[in-house]
């Protein structure tokens, strides 16, 4: 049973409503409360889970009518929202608040620098291996989802952050991953650790806690502000579809003001 279904039945039980006595009123009240605290995408998932539960109850003859049809759809349109913004100063604050006098701080600084300067995802940071760093060519091999690989230039500040970490890196014998756990047996990190590191850096910098993906948004916005085209930004972020990159055009408010048409007004006669 899904978490949504379990929570719905628990709330009905707490209100003294048996499953056999369910009506559309309880269904809609539950969904209104749920949708008020989650995103449109998450709300769509909850609607699907609740529909499945109600269909099951009908098939098992627990309820007498098809309450699944009473579950309203959730309106949500692609590109309807503006990506959340994080300023370049905020990103720099995350880097500045890493304590590089410790092994953990040096590692976290290198991770965050990769994300902030090259837009790497959590899984790409976790999968990075020593052989992916081509120091002579000044390039880095990025291994993403679906076994996709890409090559990116290795900026000086990113290289320096990696060198500072690798000089203190302690890994188990035979471990080729760049980032390893600080505590023994010093094996490869999980992608979830990158998310934890980012949120901890936000706490130290006194910023709202965000995940690594927000740093990708910030990188795209900064590149756009400096005059980079959407095609170039898509190549840096390794988007397969330019429509995905087009989302960031909405954050360039200064340029949008220049092309916005005046709002039509009524002319008095």
mmCIF file of C-alpha atoms in Angstrom:
data_model
loop_
_atom_site.group_PDB
_atom_site.id
_atom_site.type_symbol
_atom_site.label_atom_id
_atom_site.label_comp_id
_atom_site.label_asym_id
_atom_site.label_seq_id
_atom_site.Cartn_x
_atom_site.Cartn_y
_atom_site.Cartn_z
ATOM 1 C CA UNK A 1 0.000 0.000 0.000
ATOM 2 C CA UNK A 2 1.314 3.452 -0.922
ATOM 3 C CA UNK A 3 1.975 6.128 1.703
ATOM 4 C CA UNK A 4 -0.835 8.251 0.280
ATOM 5 C CA UNK A 5 -3.357 5.427 0.528
ATOM 6 C CA UNK A 6 -2.278 4.596 4.074
ATOM 7 C CA UNK A 7 -2.486 8.228 5.149
ATOM 8 C CA UNK A 8 -5.942 8.612 3.589
ATOM 9 C CA UNK A 9 -7.318 5.554 5.379
ATOM 10 C CA UNK A 10 -5.727 6.603 8.674
ATOM 11 C CA UNK A 11 -7.315 10.053 8.460
ATOM 12 C CA UNK A 12 -10.703 8.543 7.621
ATOM 13 C CA UNK A 13 -10.394 6.183 10.588
ATOM 14 C CA UNK A 14 -9.461 9.074 12.887
ATOM 15 C CA UNK A 15 -12.578 10.927 11.719
ATOM 16 C CA UNK A 16 -14.730 7.861 12.402
ATOM 17 C CA UNK A 17 -15.442 7.148 8.718
ATOM 18 C CA UNK A 18 -15.336 3.471 7.745
ATOM 19 C CA UNK A 19 -14.111 2.563 4.224
ATOM 20 C CA UNK A 20 -17.589 1.288 3.329
ATOM 21 C CA UNK A 21 -19.046 4.721 4.160
ATOM 22 C CA UNK A 22 -16.628 6.747 2.046
ATOM 23 C CA UNK A 23 -18.011 9.486 -0.182
ATOM 24 C CA UNK A 24 -16.563 12.005 -2.593
ATOM 25 C CA UNK A 25 -16.560 14.545 0.227
ATOM 26 C CA UNK A 26 -13.831 12.733 2.176
ATOM 27 C CA UNK A 27 -11.839 12.150 -1.008
ATOM 28 C CA UNK A 28 -11.874 15.795 -2.085
ATOM 29 C CA UNK A 29 -11.166 17.105 1.413
ATOM 30 C CA UNK A 30 -8.103 14.878 1.671
ATOM 31 C CA UNK A 31 -6.769 15.916 -1.746
ATOM 32 C CA UNK A 32 -7.281 19.628 -1.093
ATOM 33 C CA UNK A 33 -5.207 19.333 2.080
ATOM 34 C CA UNK A 34 -2.514 17.271 0.318
ATOM 35 C CA UNK A 35 -2.223 19.533 -2.725
ATOM 36 C CA UNK A 36 -1.838 22.561 -0.503
ATOM 37 C CA UNK A 37 1.535 21.365 0.767
ATOM 38 C CA UNK A 38 3.177 19.736 -2.279
ATOM 39 C CA UNK A 39 4.127 20.675 -5.840
ATOM 40 C CA UNK A 40 1.892 20.061 -8.838
ATOM 41 C CA UNK A 41 3.997 17.070 -9.878
ATOM 42 C CA UNK A 42 3.750 15.460 -6.450
ATOM 43 C CA UNK A 43 0.023 16.206 -6.325
ATOM 44 C CA UNK A 44 -0.468 14.317 -9.587
ATOM 45 C CA UNK A 45 1.252 11.321 -8.046
ATOM 46 C CA UNK A 46 -1.008 11.427 -4.996
ATOM 47 C CA UNK A 47 -4.085 11.615 -7.218
ATOM 48 C CA UNK A 48 -2.951 8.518 -9.129
ATOM 49 C CA UNK A 49 -2.289 6.611 -5.890
ATOM 50 C CA UNK A 50 -5.665 7.553 -4.427
ATOM 51 C CA UNK A 51 -7.474 6.569 -7.618
ATOM 52 C CA UNK A 52 -5.794 3.158 -7.499
ATOM 53 C CA UNK A 53 -6.906 2.660 -3.893
ATOM 54 C CA UNK A 54 -10.528 3.574 -4.643
ATOM 55 C CA UNK A 55 -10.628 1.306 -7.691
ATOM 56 C CA UNK A 56 -9.296 -1.544 -5.592
ATOM 57 C CA UNK A 57 -11.912 -0.937 -2.894
ATOM 58 C CA UNK A 58 -14.651 -0.973 -5.534
ATOM 59 C CA UNK A 59 -13.401 -4.203 -7.129
ATOM 60 C CA UNK A 60 -13.239 -5.809 -3.684
ATOM 61 C CA UNK A 61 -16.810 -4.552 -3.073
ATOM 62 C CA UNK A 62 -15.754 -2.572 -0.013
ATOM 63 C CA UNK A 63 -17.422 0.529 -1.491
ATOM 64 C CA UNK A 64 -20.569 0.463 -3.584
ATOM 65 C CA UNK A 65 -19.753 3.142 -6.171
ATOM 66 C CA UNK A 66 -16.802 4.067 -8.357
ATOM 67 C CA UNK A 67 -15.282 6.777 -6.194
ATOM 68 C CA UNK A 68 -12.196 6.783 -8.394
ATOM 69 C CA UNK A 69 -14.128 8.968 -10.829
ATOM 70 C CA UNK A 70 -14.661 11.490 -8.031
ATOM 71 C CA UNK A 71 -10.922 12.196 -7.794
ATOM 72 C CA UNK A 72 -10.345 15.455 -9.696
ATOM 73 C CA UNK A 73 -7.350 15.879 -12.015
ATOM 74 C CA UNK A 74 -4.513 18.189 -11.068
ATOM 75 C CA UNK A 75 -3.736 21.085 -13.368
ATOM 76 C CA UNK A 76 -0.053 21.409 -14.104
ATOM 77 C CA UNK A 77 1.555 22.617 -17.300
ATOM 78 C CA UNK A 78 5.134 22.265 -18.417
ATOM 79 C CA UNK A 79 7.163 25.502 -18.315
ATOM 80 C CA UNK A 80 4.328 27.235 -16.439
ATOM 81 C CA UNK A 81 6.551 28.285 -13.545
ATOM 82 C CA UNK A 82 9.717 30.334 -13.225
ATOM 83 C CA UNK A 83 12.757 28.370 -11.980
ATOM 84 C CA UNK A 84 13.783 29.343 -8.437
ATOM 85 C CA UNK A 85 16.748 31.667 -8.437
ATOM 86 C CA UNK A 86 19.967 31.533 -6.476
ATOM 87 C CA UNK A 87 22.406 34.397 -6.904
ATOM 88 C CA UNK A 88 26.090 34.074 -7.695
ATOM 89 C CA UNK A 89 26.806 35.636 -4.292
ATOM 90 C CA UNK A 90 24.797 32.890 -2.578
ATOM 91 C CA UNK A 91 26.736 30.210 -4.432
ATOM 92 C CA UNK A 92 30.031 31.825 -3.471
ATOM 93 C CA UNK A 93 28.873 31.940 0.149
ATOM 94 C CA UNK A 94 28.370 28.162 0.097
ATOM 95 C CA UNK A 95 31.944 27.687 -1.096
ATOM 96 C CA UNK A 96 33.393 30.195 1.359
ATOM 97 C CA UNK A 97 31.792 28.448 4.332
ATOM 98 C CA UNK A 98 33.556 25.141 3.695
ATOM 99 C CA UNK A 99 36.224 24.593 6.354
ATOM 100 C CA UNK A 100 39.166 23.625 4.167
ATOM 101 C CA UNK A 101 41.376 22.961 7.178
ATOM 102 C CA UNK A 102 39.622 19.589 7.601
ATOM 103 C CA UNK A 103 39.436 16.522 5.350
ATOM 104 C CA UNK A 104 35.632 16.791 5.215
ATOM 105 C CA UNK A 105 35.736 20.490 4.348
ATOM 106 C CA UNK A 106 38.248 20.002 1.529
ATOM 107 C CA UNK A 107 36.166 17.183 0.056
ATOM 108 C CA UNK A 108 32.911 19.131 0.346
ATOM 109 C CA UNK A 109 34.522 22.202 -1.241
ATOM 110 C CA UNK A 110 35.660 20.148 -4.234
ATOM 111 C CA UNK A 111 32.181 18.636 -4.640
ATOM 112 C CA UNK A 112 30.409 21.974 -4.464
ATOM 113 C CA UNK A 113 32.898 23.574 -6.853
ATOM 114 C CA UNK A 114 32.195 20.879 -9.454
ATOM 115 C CA UNK A 115 28.464 21.461 -9.135
ATOM 116 C CA UNK A 116 28.629 25.254 -9.060
ATOM 117 C CA UNK A 117 31.136 25.706 -11.903
ATOM 118 C CA UNK A 118 30.298 22.773 -14.204
ATOM 119 C CA UNK A 119 26.704 21.976 -13.254
ATOM 120 C CA UNK A 120 27.333 18.333 -12.378
ATOM 121 C CA UNK A 121 24.452 16.295 -10.941
ATOM 122 C CA UNK A 122 24.769 14.322 -7.710
ATOM 123 C CA UNK A 123 25.147 11.010 -9.537
ATOM 124 C CA UNK A 124 27.829 12.489 -11.813
ATOM 125 C CA UNK A 125 29.848 13.659 -8.821
ATOM 126 C CA UNK A 126 29.536 10.269 -7.117
ATOM 127 C CA UNK A 127 30.576 8.370 -10.275
ATOM 128 C CA UNK A 128 33.619 10.495 -11.023
ATOM 129 C CA UNK A 129 36.793 8.385 -11.249
ATOM 130 C CA UNK A 130 40.476 9.277 -11.253
ATOM 131 C CA UNK A 131 40.789 8.295 -14.913
ATOM 132 C CA UNK A 132 38.078 10.808 -15.821
ATOM 133 C CA UNK A 133 40.417 13.700 -14.986
ATOM 134 C CA UNK A 134 42.531 14.471 -18.077
ATOM 135 C CA UNK A 135 44.996 16.943 -16.607
ATOM 136 C CA UNK A 136 47.072 17.306 -19.781
ATOM 137 C CA UNK A 137 44.079 18.133 -21.983
ATOM 138 C CA UNK A 138 42.402 20.134 -19.242
ATOM 139 C CA UNK A 139 39.173 18.134 -19.541
ATOM 140 C CA UNK A 140 36.908 16.059 -17.342
ATOM 141 C CA UNK A 141 34.763 13.090 -18.379
ATOM 142 C CA UNK A 142 31.252 13.194 -16.926
ATOM 143 C CA UNK A 143 29.233 9.979 -16.581
ATOM 144 C CA UNK A 144 25.531 10.674 -16.241
ATOM 145 C CA UNK A 145 22.287 8.750 -16.335
ATOM 146 C CA UNK A 146 21.677 6.128 -18.993
ATOM 147 C CA UNK A 147 25.425 5.517 -19.357
ATOM 148 C CA UNK A 148 25.799 8.842 -21.134
ATOM 149 C CA UNK A 149 29.257 10.360 -21.186
ATOM 150 C CA UNK A 150 30.371 13.877 -21.921
ATOM 151 C CA UNK A 151 33.563 15.902 -21.806
ATOM 152 C CA UNK A 152 33.816 19.315 -20.245
ATOM 153 C CA UNK A 153 36.728 21.750 -19.927
ATOM 154 C CA UNK A 154 38.402 21.690 -16.538
ATOM 155 C CA UNK A 155 38.575 25.308 -15.287
ATOM 156 C CA UNK A 156 41.507 26.373 -13.150
ATOM 157 C CA UNK A 157 39.479 26.874 -9.955
ATOM 158 C CA UNK A 158 37.831 23.456 -10.329
ATOM 159 C CA UNK A 159 41.209 21.809 -10.939
ATOM 160 C CA UNK A 160 42.708 23.510 -7.894
ATOM 161 C CA UNK A 161 39.812 22.380 -5.706
ATOM 162 C CA UNK A 162 40.240 18.789 -6.920
ATOM 163 C CA UNK A 163 44.004 18.841 -6.402
ATOM 164 C CA UNK A 164 43.566 20.183 -2.881
ATOM 165 C CA UNK A 165 41.225 17.317 -2.094
ATOM 166 C CA UNK A 166 43.193 14.558 -3.858
ATOM 167 C CA UNK A 167 46.325 15.466 -1.904
ATOM 168 C CA UNK A 168 44.428 14.544 1.288
ATOM 169 C CA UNK A 169 42.247 11.760 -0.128
ATOM 170 C CA UNK A 170 42.472 8.423 1.663
ATOM 171 C CA UNK A 171 40.847 5.575 -0.248
ATOM 172 C CA UNK A 172 40.717 1.820 0.095
ATOM 173 C CA UNK A 173 43.128 -0.184 -2.058
ATOM 174 C CA UNK A 174 41.894 -0.401 -5.637
ATOM 175 C CA UNK A 175 39.252 2.321 -5.257
ATOM 176 C CA UNK A 176 39.316 4.518 -8.356
ATOM 177 C CA UNK A 177 36.480 6.852 -7.393
ATOM 178 C CA UNK A 178 37.508 10.445 -6.807
ATOM 179 C CA UNK A 179 35.204 11.067 -3.857
ATOM 180 C CA UNK A 180 35.302 8.590 -0.996
ATOM 181 C CA UNK A 181 33.917 8.456 2.502
ATOM 182 C CA UNK A 182 35.985 10.150 5.185
ATOM 183 C CA UNK A 183 35.533 7.316 7.649
ATOM 184 C CA UNK A 184 37.102 3.892 7.083
ATOM 185 C CA UNK A 185 36.950 1.780 4.979
ATOM 186 C CA UNK A 186 37.013 4.880 2.703
ATOM 187 C CA UNK A 187 34.847 3.562 -0.122
ATOM 188 C CA UNK A 188 32.935 5.414 -2.871
ATOM 189 C CA UNK A 189 30.315 7.897 -1.708
ATOM 190 C CA UNK A 190 26.609 7.595 -2.497
ATOM 191 C CA UNK A 191 24.861 10.213 -4.619
ATOM 192 C CA UNK A 192 22.658 11.034 -1.613
ATOM 193 C CA UNK A 193 25.722 12.310 0.240
ATOM 194 C CA UNK A 194 26.159 15.093 -2.330
ATOM 195 C CA UNK A 195 22.645 16.299 -1.519
ATOM 196 C CA UNK A 196 23.422 16.208 2.214
ATOM 197 C CA UNK A 197 26.665 18.122 1.700
ATOM 198 C CA UNK A 198 24.862 20.878 -0.240
ATOM 199 C CA UNK A 199 22.183 21.298 2.414
ATOM 200 C CA UNK A 200 24.760 21.395 5.200
ATOM 201 C CA UNK A 201 26.654 24.093 3.301
ATOM 202 C CA UNK A 202 23.433 26.119 3.058
ATOM 203 C CA UNK A 203 22.969 25.846 6.811
ATOM 204 C CA UNK A 204 26.510 27.046 7.470
ATOM 205 C CA UNK A 205 26.058 29.988 5.100
ATOM 206 C CA UNK A 206 22.727 30.940 6.642
ATOM 207 C CA UNK A 207 20.825 30.291 3.404
ATOM 208 C CA UNK A 208 17.622 28.414 2.692
ATOM 209 C CA UNK A 209 18.403 24.721 2.369
ATOM 210 C CA UNK A 210 18.474 23.602 -1.271
ATOM 211 C CA UNK A 211 19.771 20.625 -3.178
ATOM 212 C CA UNK A 212 22.544 20.379 -5.809
ATOM 213 C CA UNK A 213 20.068 20.916 -8.640
ATOM 214 C CA UNK A 214 19.516 24.484 -7.477
ATOM 215 C CA UNK A 215 23.205 25.153 -8.111
ATOM 216 C CA UNK A 216 22.691 23.973 -11.700
ATOM 217 C CA UNK A 217 19.885 26.511 -12.006
ATOM 218 C CA UNK A 218 22.195 29.192 -10.657
ATOM 219 C CA UNK A 219 24.935 28.277 -13.138
ATOM 220 C CA UNK A 220 22.508 28.449 -16.066
ATOM 221 C CA UNK A 221 21.175 31.823 -14.932
ATOM 222 C CA UNK A 222 24.690 33.207 -14.525
ATOM 223 C CA UNK A 223 25.770 31.982 -17.977
ATOM 224 C CA UNK A 224 22.668 33.544 -19.476
ATOM 225 C CA UNK A 225 23.387 36.824 -17.692
ATOM 226 C CA UNK A 226 26.886 36.853 -19.168
ATOM 227 C CA UNK A 227 25.511 36.502 -22.690
ATOM 228 C CA UNK A 228 25.804 32.763 -23.335
ATOM 229 C CA UNK A 229 23.241 31.313 -25.731
ATOM 230 C CA UNK A 230 20.783 28.576 -24.821
ATOM 231 C CA UNK A 231 22.601 26.085 -27.041
ATOM 232 C CA UNK A 232 25.863 26.633 -25.157
ATOM 233 C CA UNK A 233 24.106 26.394 -21.788
ATOM 234 C CA UNK A 234 22.430 23.150 -22.867
ATOM 235 C CA UNK A 235 25.831 21.715 -23.785
ATOM 236 C CA UNK A 236 27.285 22.624 -20.394
ATOM 237 C CA UNK A 237 24.331 21.110 -18.529
ATOM 238 C CA UNK A 238 24.263 18.164 -20.968
ATOM 239 C CA UNK A 239 20.600 18.525 -21.866
ATOM 240 C CA UNK A 240 19.408 16.239 -24.632
ATOM 241 C CA UNK A 241 16.531 18.543 -25.584
ATOM 242 C CA UNK A 242 16.925 22.289 -26.112
ATOM 243 C CA UNK A 243 13.366 22.718 -24.806
ATOM 244 C CA UNK A 244 14.696 21.777 -21.372
ATOM 245 C CA UNK A 245 17.274 24.550 -21.556
ATOM 246 C CA UNK A 246 14.654 27.033 -22.781
ATOM 247 C CA UNK A 247 13.206 26.978 -19.271
ATOM 248 C CA UNK A 248 16.074 29.207 -18.124
ATOM 249 C CA UNK A 249 15.206 31.954 -20.600
ATOM 250 C CA UNK A 250 12.429 32.973 -18.219
ATOM 251 C CA UNK A 251 14.862 34.006 -15.495
ATOM 252 C CA UNK A 252 16.555 36.614 -17.715
ATOM 253 C CA UNK A 253 14.077 39.316 -16.724
ATOM 254 C CA UNK A 254 16.138 42.231 -18.053
ATOM 255 C CA UNK A 255 16.180 40.829 -21.594
ATOM 256 C CA UNK A 256 12.528 39.862 -21.400
ATOM 257 C CA UNK A 257 11.614 43.441 -20.498
ATOM 258 C CA UNK A 258 13.117 44.579 -23.786
ATOM 259 C CA UNK A 259 10.918 42.304 -25.899
ATOM 260 C CA UNK A 260 7.728 42.499 -23.861
ATOM 261 C CA UNK A 261 4.814 44.108 -25.654
ATOM 262 C CA UNK A 262 2.836 46.854 -23.888
ATOM 263 C CA UNK A 263 -0.377 45.707 -22.261
ATOM 264 C CA UNK A 264 -3.365 46.883 -24.346
ATOM 265 C CA UNK A 265 -5.546 49.443 -22.674
ATOM 266 C CA UNK A 266 -8.950 50.781 -23.538
ATOM 267 C CA UNK A 267 -8.935 54.105 -25.373
ATOM 268 C CA UNK A 268 -11.655 56.499 -24.128
ATOM 269 C CA UNK A 269 -13.959 57.854 -26.809
#
